[in-house]
């Protein structure tokens, strides 16, 4: 065989290799792998996974992801870079991207792209590359769980499970997880963690298994439960560690036991003396500034004993009386 014959064979082999490479390169082995939505559809994502170890599934430009239920369509604006083998592509809403724990979406889709009450999602429907169908009630909307498609077939009725969401993007390949919406285990209107979508706002419920425990609840002096979620033991609560006697000062001692010590009438800051600092302390309370030791319990002198639950002009006069050595409670008098 002469040189010209070898050249023809070489050209033919190059053509065959080019056709093989072209056949392997494409975008056909992406599969819809995870679907997520919160209750109002503002936080949603669709994850696609390269199913079959193909490293050249880069050519997604112009391909679409569609929802039959909502009529929404997303079109890939360009091709992917790098090996695609086993990689994932993350399409998500803007509200998803703003959540803590959310990986950065590769592409943005509109809110309510995904149907909440059943849908058929298609990847490249013109080419019939993949689709996934779920029925009414199948898509979790609790803000935690997602649909995870376990099959890799391109047909619509793929098997799936539900579990904690784990969105993964193409760029990092590192899975994240989000909480989207109010997680209120005991139905008291407060979530754990707190969320602005909860009926009572984003305050944290310190015990989401007990509907009598929530921020602002009435504290019960039961020695054990922090009903109002302020982080204080019962004896640290002024209402629980108070004997309604302006001649004594209560504090939470060792073992959570209230301890009571005698004090002089008018000693608002409990430093053992009546002086200008006590007057300033009560004036702060009168202005609504209450800081330890200038607390409501310590400043509420009048009427004596026990006070009336408010810091007013009569408490200011009572401190001035104590400062001048006059009192009507039978306490040790001031100077």
mmCIF file of C-alpha atoms in Angstrom:
data_model
loop_
_atom_site.group_PDB
_atom_site.id
_atom_site.type_symbol
_atom_site.label_atom_id
_atom_site.label_comp_id
_atom_site.label_asym_id
_atom_site.label_seq_id
_atom_site.Cartn_x
_atom_site.Cartn_y
_atom_site.Cartn_z
ATOM 1 C CA UNK A 1 0.000 0.000 0.000
ATOM 2 C CA UNK A 2 1.352 3.381 -0.980
ATOM 3 C CA UNK A 3 1.411 6.559 1.085
ATOM 4 C CA UNK A 4 -1.778 7.805 -0.513
ATOM 5 C CA UNK A 5 -3.627 4.685 0.656
ATOM 6 C CA UNK A 6 -2.432 5.106 4.223
ATOM 7 C CA UNK A 7 -3.535 8.713 4.152
ATOM 8 C CA UNK A 8 -7.031 7.699 3.068
ATOM 9 C CA UNK A 9 -7.258 5.139 5.875
ATOM 10 C CA UNK A 10 -6.105 7.776 8.379
ATOM 11 C CA UNK A 11 -8.735 10.220 7.233
ATOM 12 C CA UNK A 12 -11.425 7.555 7.444
ATOM 13 C CA UNK A 13 -10.436 6.588 10.994
ATOM 14 C CA UNK A 14 -10.411 10.238 12.061
ATOM 15 C CA UNK A 15 -13.913 10.612 10.697
ATOM 16 C CA UNK A 16 -15.118 7.555 12.590
ATOM 17 C CA UNK A 17 -13.553 8.811 15.841
ATOM 18 C CA UNK A 18 -15.136 12.203 15.318
ATOM 19 C CA UNK A 19 -18.544 10.602 14.878
ATOM 20 C CA UNK A 20 -18.052 8.480 18.009
ATOM 21 C CA UNK A 21 -17.015 11.552 19.994
ATOM 22 C CA UNK A 22 -19.982 13.465 18.676
ATOM 23 C CA UNK A 23 -22.325 10.630 19.614
ATOM 24 C CA UNK A 24 -21.027 10.577 23.169
ATOM 25 C CA UNK A 25 -21.010 14.338 23.660
ATOM 26 C CA UNK A 26 -24.417 15.897 24.249
ATOM 27 C CA UNK A 27 -26.962 16.581 26.956
ATOM 28 C CA UNK A 28 -29.131 13.489 27.011
ATOM 29 C CA UNK A 29 -28.081 11.867 30.321
ATOM 30 C CA UNK A 30 -29.340 14.573 32.690
ATOM 31 C CA UNK A 31 -32.182 13.379 34.921
ATOM 32 C CA UNK A 32 -34.485 15.283 37.275
ATOM 33 C CA UNK A 33 -33.234 14.102 40.676
ATOM 34 C CA UNK A 34 -34.772 16.313 43.399
ATOM 35 C CA UNK A 35 -37.824 18.590 43.656
ATOM 36 C CA UNK A 36 -38.598 20.971 46.546
ATOM 37 C CA UNK A 37 -41.164 23.618 47.427
ATOM 38 C CA UNK A 38 -42.381 25.436 50.495
ATOM 39 C CA UNK A 39 -46.086 25.950 51.163
ATOM 40 C CA UNK A 40 -46.547 29.129 49.126
ATOM 41 C CA UNK A 41 -44.231 28.237 46.255
ATOM 42 C CA UNK A 42 -41.792 31.083 46.811
ATOM 43 C CA UNK A 43 -38.943 28.760 47.803
ATOM 44 C CA UNK A 44 -38.481 26.063 45.165
ATOM 45 C CA UNK A 45 -35.689 24.165 43.479
ATOM 46 C CA UNK A 46 -35.236 21.507 40.816
ATOM 47 C CA UNK A 47 -32.024 19.510 40.757
ATOM 48 C CA UNK A 48 -30.834 17.562 37.714
ATOM 49 C CA UNK A 49 -28.148 14.883 37.909
ATOM 50 C CA UNK A 50 -25.943 13.393 35.234
ATOM 51 C CA UNK A 51 -27.023 9.797 35.586
ATOM 52 C CA UNK A 52 -24.554 7.649 33.804
ATOM 53 C CA UNK A 53 -20.971 8.807 34.230
ATOM 54 C CA UNK A 54 -20.779 10.698 30.957
ATOM 55 C CA UNK A 55 -18.207 13.477 31.188
ATOM 56 C CA UNK A 56 -19.225 15.376 28.063
ATOM 57 C CA UNK A 57 -22.893 16.199 28.711
ATOM 58 C CA UNK A 58 -22.082 19.904 28.437
ATOM 59 C CA UNK A 59 -24.300 20.910 25.558
ATOM 60 C CA UNK A 60 -27.437 22.082 27.356
ATOM 61 C CA UNK A 61 -27.726 25.501 25.683
ATOM 62 C CA UNK A 62 -31.252 25.960 24.367
ATOM 63 C CA UNK A 63 -32.585 22.937 26.244
ATOM 64 C CA UNK A 64 -35.567 23.571 28.513
ATOM 65 C CA UNK A 65 -37.088 22.489 31.804
ATOM 66 C CA UNK A 66 -40.868 22.808 31.829
ATOM 67 C CA UNK A 67 -43.821 22.389 34.186
ATOM 68 C CA UNK A 68 -47.087 21.107 32.762
ATOM 69 C CA UNK A 69 -49.041 22.256 35.841
ATOM 70 C CA UNK A 70 -47.942 25.894 35.792
ATOM 71 C CA UNK A 71 -46.926 26.293 32.161
ATOM 72 C CA UNK A 72 -43.519 27.578 33.274
ATOM 73 C CA UNK A 73 -40.432 27.148 31.103
ATOM 74 C CA UNK A 74 -36.743 27.628 31.835
ATOM 75 C CA UNK A 75 -34.244 27.690 28.958
ATOM 76 C CA UNK A 76 -30.552 27.037 29.558
ATOM 77 C CA UNK A 77 -28.681 30.118 28.338
ATOM 78 C CA UNK A 78 -25.384 28.377 27.607
ATOM 79 C CA UNK A 79 -23.363 25.196 27.819
ATOM 80 C CA UNK A 80 -21.633 23.742 30.859
ATOM 81 C CA UNK A 81 -17.887 23.817 31.478
ATOM 82 C CA UNK A 82 -15.756 20.897 32.646
ATOM 83 C CA UNK A 83 -16.490 17.236 33.126
ATOM 84 C CA UNK A 84 -20.160 16.548 33.771
ATOM 85 C CA UNK A 85 -19.826 12.972 35.054
ATOM 86 C CA UNK A 86 -22.051 12.537 38.104
ATOM 87 C CA UNK A 87 -22.508 16.293 38.442
ATOM 88 C CA UNK A 88 -25.709 18.122 39.393
ATOM 89 C CA UNK A 89 -27.383 21.274 38.095
ATOM 90 C CA UNK A 90 -29.418 23.404 40.510
ATOM 91 C CA UNK A 91 -32.344 25.547 39.352
ATOM 92 C CA UNK A 92 -33.885 27.567 42.196
ATOM 93 C CA UNK A 93 -35.924 30.631 43.084
ATOM 94 C CA UNK A 94 -34.497 33.884 44.406
ATOM 95 C CA UNK A 95 -36.072 33.280 47.830
ATOM 96 C CA UNK A 96 -34.299 29.914 48.019
ATOM 97 C CA UNK A 97 -30.941 31.546 47.310
ATOM 98 C CA UNK A 98 -31.455 33.936 50.240
ATOM 99 C CA UNK A 99 -31.881 31.158 52.822
ATOM 100 C CA UNK A 100 -29.205 30.060 55.255
ATOM 101 C CA UNK A 101 -27.636 26.782 54.144
ATOM 102 C CA UNK A 102 -28.622 27.187 50.499
ATOM 103 C CA UNK A 103 -25.936 26.496 47.903
ATOM 104 C CA UNK A 104 -25.789 29.151 45.195
ATOM 105 C CA UNK A 105 -28.167 28.150 42.386
ATOM 106 C CA UNK A 106 -26.608 27.599 38.983
ATOM 107 C CA UNK A 107 -29.701 29.120 37.394
ATOM 108 C CA UNK A 108 -32.715 31.071 38.674
ATOM 109 C CA UNK A 109 -36.334 30.068 38.097
ATOM 110 C CA UNK A 110 -39.471 32.044 38.899
ATOM 111 C CA UNK A 111 -41.451 31.535 42.100
ATOM 112 C CA UNK A 112 -44.251 28.966 41.763
ATOM 113 C CA UNK A 113 -42.489 27.348 38.806
ATOM 114 C CA UNK A 114 -43.351 23.922 40.251
ATOM 115 C CA UNK A 115 -46.947 22.769 40.698
ATOM 116 C CA UNK A 116 -47.848 22.248 44.356
ATOM 117 C CA UNK A 117 -50.751 19.849 43.755
ATOM 118 C CA UNK A 118 -49.174 17.503 41.254
ATOM 119 C CA UNK A 119 -47.113 18.133 38.141
ATOM 120 C CA UNK A 120 -45.119 16.664 35.284
ATOM 121 C CA UNK A 121 -41.680 18.220 34.998
ATOM 122 C CA UNK A 122 -39.813 17.758 31.724
ATOM 123 C CA UNK A 123 -36.182 18.156 30.803
ATOM 124 C CA UNK A 124 -35.701 18.827 27.081
ATOM 125 C CA UNK A 125 -39.265 17.775 26.186
ATOM 126 C CA UNK A 126 -38.591 18.344 22.487
ATOM 127 C CA UNK A 127 -35.991 15.577 22.697
ATOM 128 C CA UNK A 128 -37.907 13.529 25.296
ATOM 129 C CA UNK A 129 -34.746 13.258 27.424
ATOM 130 C CA UNK A 130 -36.452 13.034 30.836
ATOM 131 C CA UNK A 131 -39.674 13.706 32.703
ATOM 132 C CA UNK A 132 -40.988 13.183 36.206
ATOM 133 C CA UNK A 133 -44.607 13.036 37.334
ATOM 134 C CA UNK A 134 -45.998 13.283 40.860
ATOM 135 C CA UNK A 135 -49.597 13.398 42.012
ATOM 136 C CA UNK A 136 -51.712 15.413 44.421
ATOM 137 C CA UNK A 137 -50.186 15.461 47.913
ATOM 138 C CA UNK A 138 -46.913 13.826 46.863
ATOM 139 C CA UNK A 139 -44.778 16.975 47.044
ATOM 140 C CA UNK A 140 -43.895 17.880 50.659
ATOM 141 C CA UNK A 141 -44.412 21.561 51.457
ATOM 142 C CA UNK A 142 -43.307 21.565 55.101
ATOM 143 C CA UNK A 143 -40.174 23.552 54.310
ATOM 144 C CA UNK A 144 -37.828 20.665 55.097
ATOM 145 C CA UNK A 145 -38.563 17.619 52.947
ATOM 146 C CA UNK A 146 -38.163 17.165 49.208
ATOM 147 C CA UNK A 147 -38.883 14.531 46.576
ATOM 148 C CA UNK A 148 -35.796 12.476 45.739
ATOM 149 C CA UNK A 149 -36.091 10.531 42.487
ATOM 150 C CA UNK A 150 -34.386 7.166 42.850
ATOM 151 C CA UNK A 151 -34.771 5.910 39.287
ATOM 152 C CA UNK A 152 -32.666 6.941 36.291
ATOM 153 C CA UNK A 153 -35.030 5.989 33.494
ATOM 154 C CA UNK A 154 -36.100 8.752 31.139
ATOM 155 C CA UNK A 155 -39.759 7.790 31.542
ATOM 156 C CA UNK A 156 -42.082 9.852 33.745
ATOM 157 C CA UNK A 157 -43.223 7.402 36.443
ATOM 158 C CA UNK A 158 -39.864 7.171 38.233
ATOM 159 C CA UNK A 159 -39.706 5.781 41.765
ATOM 160 C CA UNK A 160 -39.066 8.370 44.461
ATOM 161 C CA UNK A 161 -38.754 8.870 48.201
ATOM 162 C CA UNK A 162 -39.152 11.925 50.418
ATOM 163 C CA UNK A 163 -36.634 13.153 52.954
ATOM 164 C CA UNK A 164 -34.625 16.120 54.161
ATOM 165 C CA UNK A 165 -33.681 18.302 51.215
ATOM 166 C CA UNK A 166 -30.077 18.228 49.987
ATOM 167 C CA UNK A 167 -29.697 20.601 47.029
ATOM 168 C CA UNK A 168 -26.344 20.479 45.227
ATOM 169 C CA UNK A 169 -25.077 22.874 42.591
ATOM 170 C CA UNK A 170 -22.809 22.317 39.600
ATOM 171 C CA UNK A 171 -20.047 24.696 40.652
ATOM 172 C CA UNK A 172 -19.104 23.283 44.073
ATOM 173 C CA UNK A 173 -20.797 19.891 44.127
ATOM 174 C CA UNK A 174 -21.294 20.345 47.873
ATOM 175 C CA UNK A 175 -24.824 19.586 49.133
ATOM 176 C CA UNK A 176 -26.651 22.053 51.346
ATOM 177 C CA UNK A 177 -29.963 22.009 53.184
ATOM 178 C CA UNK A 178 -32.551 24.676 53.898
ATOM 179 C CA UNK A 179 -35.478 25.286 56.196
ATOM 180 C CA UNK A 180 -38.185 27.255 54.436
ATOM 181 C CA UNK A 181 -41.261 28.180 56.418
ATOM 182 C CA UNK A 182 -42.680 27.837 59.880
ATOM 183 C CA UNK A 183 -41.781 24.627 61.717
ATOM 184 C CA UNK A 184 -44.258 24.668 64.611
ATOM 185 C CA UNK A 185 -44.278 21.269 66.264
ATOM 186 C CA UNK A 186 -46.733 22.079 69.071
ATOM 187 C CA UNK A 187 -49.091 24.400 67.194
ATOM 188 C CA UNK A 188 -48.672 27.409 69.485
ATOM 189 C CA UNK A 189 -47.873 29.790 66.630
ATOM 190 C CA UNK A 190 -44.135 29.983 67.368
ATOM 191 C CA UNK A 191 -41.536 28.031 65.419
ATOM 192 C CA UNK A 192 -38.277 26.278 66.122
ATOM 193 C CA UNK A 193 -36.300 27.765 64.529
ATOM 194 C CA UNK A 194 -38.178 31.045 64.510
ATOM 195 C CA UNK A 195 -39.517 32.119 61.134
ATOM 196 C CA UNK A 196 -41.376 35.201 59.973
ATOM 197 C CA UNK A 197 -43.991 32.997 58.304
ATOM 198 C CA UNK A 198 -45.133 31.645 61.681
ATOM 199 C CA UNK A 199 -48.454 33.074 62.914
ATOM 200 C CA UNK A 200 -46.730 34.863 65.806
ATOM 201 C CA UNK A 201 -43.624 35.987 63.961
ATOM 202 C CA UNK A 202 -40.002 34.908 64.043
ATOM 203 C CA UNK A 203 -39.448 34.565 67.808
ATOM 204 C CA UNK A 204 -37.885 31.217 68.753
ATOM 205 C CA UNK A 205 -40.019 28.676 70.616
ATOM 206 C CA UNK A 206 -37.671 27.304 73.291
ATOM 207 C CA UNK A 207 -39.738 24.084 73.594
ATOM 208 C CA UNK A 208 -41.613 23.199 70.419
ATOM 209 C CA UNK A 209 -43.152 20.112 72.022
ATOM 210 C CA UNK A 210 -45.166 22.018 74.665
ATOM 211 C CA UNK A 211 -47.828 24.511 73.577
ATOM 212 C CA UNK A 212 -47.806 26.224 77.001
ATOM 213 C CA UNK A 213 -44.176 27.247 76.498
ATOM 214 C CA UNK A 214 -43.469 30.105 74.087
ATOM 215 C CA UNK A 215 -42.020 33.641 74.080
ATOM 216 C CA UNK A 216 -44.160 35.912 76.247
ATOM 217 C CA UNK A 217 -46.145 33.137 77.936
ATOM 218 C CA UNK A 218 -47.177 33.618 81.565
ATOM 219 C CA UNK A 219 -44.349 32.363 83.741
ATOM 220 C CA UNK A 220 -45.455 29.851 86.361
ATOM 221 C CA UNK A 221 -43.410 29.662 89.529
ATOM 222 C CA UNK A 222 -43.197 25.887 89.338
ATOM 223 C CA UNK A 223 -39.459 25.645 89.883
ATOM 224 C CA UNK A 224 -38.643 23.879 86.634
ATOM 225 C CA UNK A 225 -40.109 25.088 83.316
ATOM 226 C CA UNK A 226 -39.176 28.330 81.583
ATOM 227 C CA UNK A 227 -42.648 29.075 80.219
ATOM 228 C CA UNK A 228 -41.851 32.498 78.748
ATOM 229 C CA UNK A 229 -38.614 31.438 76.997
ATOM 230 C CA UNK A 230 -36.548 34.245 78.500
ATOM 231 C CA UNK A 231 -33.778 31.861 79.569
ATOM 232 C CA UNK A 232 -34.240 32.544 83.280
ATOM 233 C CA UNK A 233 -34.760 29.999 86.038
ATOM 234 C CA UNK A 234 -37.862 30.551 88.127
ATOM 235 C CA UNK A 235 -35.904 32.063 90.983
ATOM 236 C CA UNK A 236 -34.280 34.464 88.515
ATOM 237 C CA UNK A 237 -37.724 35.762 87.591
ATOM 238 C CA UNK A 238 -38.683 38.843 89.605
ATOM 239 C CA UNK A 239 -42.294 37.674 89.794
ATOM 240 C CA UNK A 240 -41.278 34.305 91.249
ATOM 241 C CA UNK A 241 -38.514 35.443 93.575
ATOM 242 C CA UNK A 242 -40.279 38.296 95.355
ATOM 243 C CA UNK A 243 -41.926 38.349 98.782
ATOM 244 C CA UNK A 244 -43.675 41.699 98.130
ATOM 245 C CA UNK A 245 -41.727 43.292 100.970
ATOM 246 C CA UNK A 246 -39.862 46.468 100.129
ATOM 247 C CA UNK A 247 -37.739 45.967 103.248
ATOM 248 C CA UNK A 248 -36.081 42.883 101.754
ATOM 249 C CA UNK A 249 -34.030 42.152 98.656
ATOM 250 C CA UNK A 250 -34.411 38.777 96.924
ATOM 251 C CA UNK A 251 -31.857 37.126 94.703
ATOM 252 C CA UNK A 252 -31.418 33.727 93.102
ATOM 253 C CA UNK A 253 -28.918 31.774 95.140
ATOM 254 C CA UNK A 254 -27.041 28.510 94.747
ATOM 255 C CA UNK A 255 -29.217 25.637 93.564
ATOM 256 C CA UNK A 256 -31.896 27.961 92.205
ATOM 257 C CA UNK A 257 -33.171 28.896 95.667
ATOM 258 C CA UNK A 258 -34.456 32.401 96.363
ATOM 259 C CA UNK A 259 -32.519 34.174 99.082
ATOM 260 C CA UNK A 260 -33.908 37.171 100.970
ATOM 261 C CA UNK A 261 -31.816 39.775 102.763
ATOM 262 C CA UNK A 262 -32.890 42.831 104.758
ATOM 263 C CA UNK A 263 -32.353 46.252 103.289
ATOM 264 C CA UNK A 264 -33.022 49.813 104.255
ATOM 265 C CA UNK A 265 -36.116 51.587 103.021
ATOM 266 C CA UNK A 266 -35.319 53.624 99.912
ATOM 267 C CA UNK A 267 -32.200 51.641 98.995
ATOM 268 C CA UNK A 268 -33.262 51.204 95.371
ATOM 269 C CA UNK A 269 -29.998 49.733 94.120
ATOM 270 C CA UNK A 270 -29.472 47.550 97.202
ATOM 271 C CA UNK A 271 -25.974 48.819 97.962
ATOM 272 C CA UNK A 272 -26.622 49.280 101.681
ATOM 273 C CA UNK A 273 -27.074 53.036 101.624
ATOM 274 C CA UNK A 274 -29.570 55.714 100.607
ATOM 275 C CA UNK A 275 -27.873 58.214 98.355
ATOM 276 C CA UNK A 276 -28.159 60.112 95.116
ATOM 277 C CA UNK A 277 -27.686 56.896 93.137
ATOM 278 C CA UNK A 278 -30.963 55.537 94.517
ATOM 279 C CA UNK A 279 -32.758 58.683 93.391
ATOM 280 C CA UNK A 280 -31.191 58.366 89.934
ATOM 281 C CA UNK A 281 -32.147 54.694 89.877
ATOM 282 C CA UNK A 282 -35.827 55.478 90.477
ATOM 283 C CA UNK A 283 -35.778 58.332 87.976
ATOM 284 C CA UNK A 284 -34.463 55.880 85.366
ATOM 285 C CA UNK A 285 -37.285 53.492 86.234
ATOM 286 C CA UNK A 286 -39.788 56.324 85.970
ATOM 287 C CA UNK A 287 -38.435 56.929 82.439
ATOM 288 C CA UNK A 288 -38.861 53.244 81.585
ATOM 289 C CA UNK A 289 -35.192 52.295 81.905
ATOM 290 C CA UNK A 290 -34.928 49.182 84.070
ATOM 291 C CA UNK A 291 -31.503 47.589 84.452
ATOM 292 C CA UNK A 292 -30.267 45.331 87.255
ATOM 293 C CA UNK A 293 -30.219 46.217 90.128
ATOM 294 C CA UNK A 294 -32.673 48.999 89.275
ATOM 295 C CA UNK A 295 -35.505 46.573 88.465
ATOM 296 C CA UNK A 296 -39.253 46.939 88.830
ATOM 297 C CA UNK A 297 -39.206 44.862 92.014
ATOM 298 C CA UNK A 298 -36.511 47.018 93.610
ATOM 299 C CA UNK A 299 -38.040 50.368 92.651
ATOM 300 C CA UNK A 300 -41.724 49.742 93.367
ATOM 301 C CA UNK A 301 -41.783 51.209 96.900
ATOM 302 C CA UNK A 302 -45.272 52.665 97.047
ATOM 303 C CA UNK A 303 -47.733 51.659 98.315
ATOM 304 C CA UNK A 304 -45.751 49.787 100.916
ATOM 305 C CA UNK A 305 -45.304 46.830 101.065
ATOM 306 C CA UNK A 306 -45.494 45.283 97.602
ATOM 307 C CA UNK A 307 -45.974 48.342 95.410
ATOM 308 C CA UNK A 308 -48.537 48.703 92.655
ATOM 309 C CA UNK A 309 -46.661 47.283 89.653
ATOM 310 C CA UNK A 310 -45.649 50.671 88.271
ATOM 311 C CA UNK A 311 -42.872 53.181 88.792
ATOM 312 C CA UNK A 312 -44.503 56.566 89.345
ATOM 313 C CA UNK A 313 -44.175 59.817 91.275
ATOM 314 C CA UNK A 314 -45.112 58.068 94.522
ATOM 315 C CA UNK A 315 -42.080 55.781 94.242
ATOM 316 C CA UNK A 316 -39.870 58.813 93.658
ATOM 317 C CA UNK A 317 -41.328 60.451 96.794
ATOM 318 C CA UNK A 318 -40.839 57.206 98.755
ATOM 319 C CA UNK A 319 -37.139 57.124 97.877
ATOM 320 C CA UNK A 320 -36.806 60.768 98.875
ATOM 321 C CA UNK A 321 -38.482 59.872 102.191
ATOM 322 C CA UNK A 322 -35.990 57.047 102.709
ATOM 323 C CA UNK A 323 -33.152 59.369 101.784
ATOM 324 C CA UNK A 324 -34.273 61.759 104.548
ATOM 325 C CA UNK A 325 -34.762 58.966 107.098
ATOM 326 C CA UNK A 326 -38.565 58.832 106.922
ATOM 327 C CA UNK A 327 -40.472 55.649 106.045
ATOM 328 C CA UNK A 328 -43.875 54.129 106.600
ATOM 329 C CA UNK A 329 -43.042 50.443 106.254
ATOM 330 C CA UNK A 330 -41.281 49.651 109.479
ATOM 331 C CA UNK A 331 -38.001 49.025 107.665
ATOM 332 C CA UNK A 332 -34.691 50.306 108.941
ATOM 333 C CA UNK A 333 -34.722 54.012 108.154
ATOM 334 C CA UNK A 334 -32.252 55.875 106.014
ATOM 335 C CA UNK A 335 -29.771 58.502 107.193
#
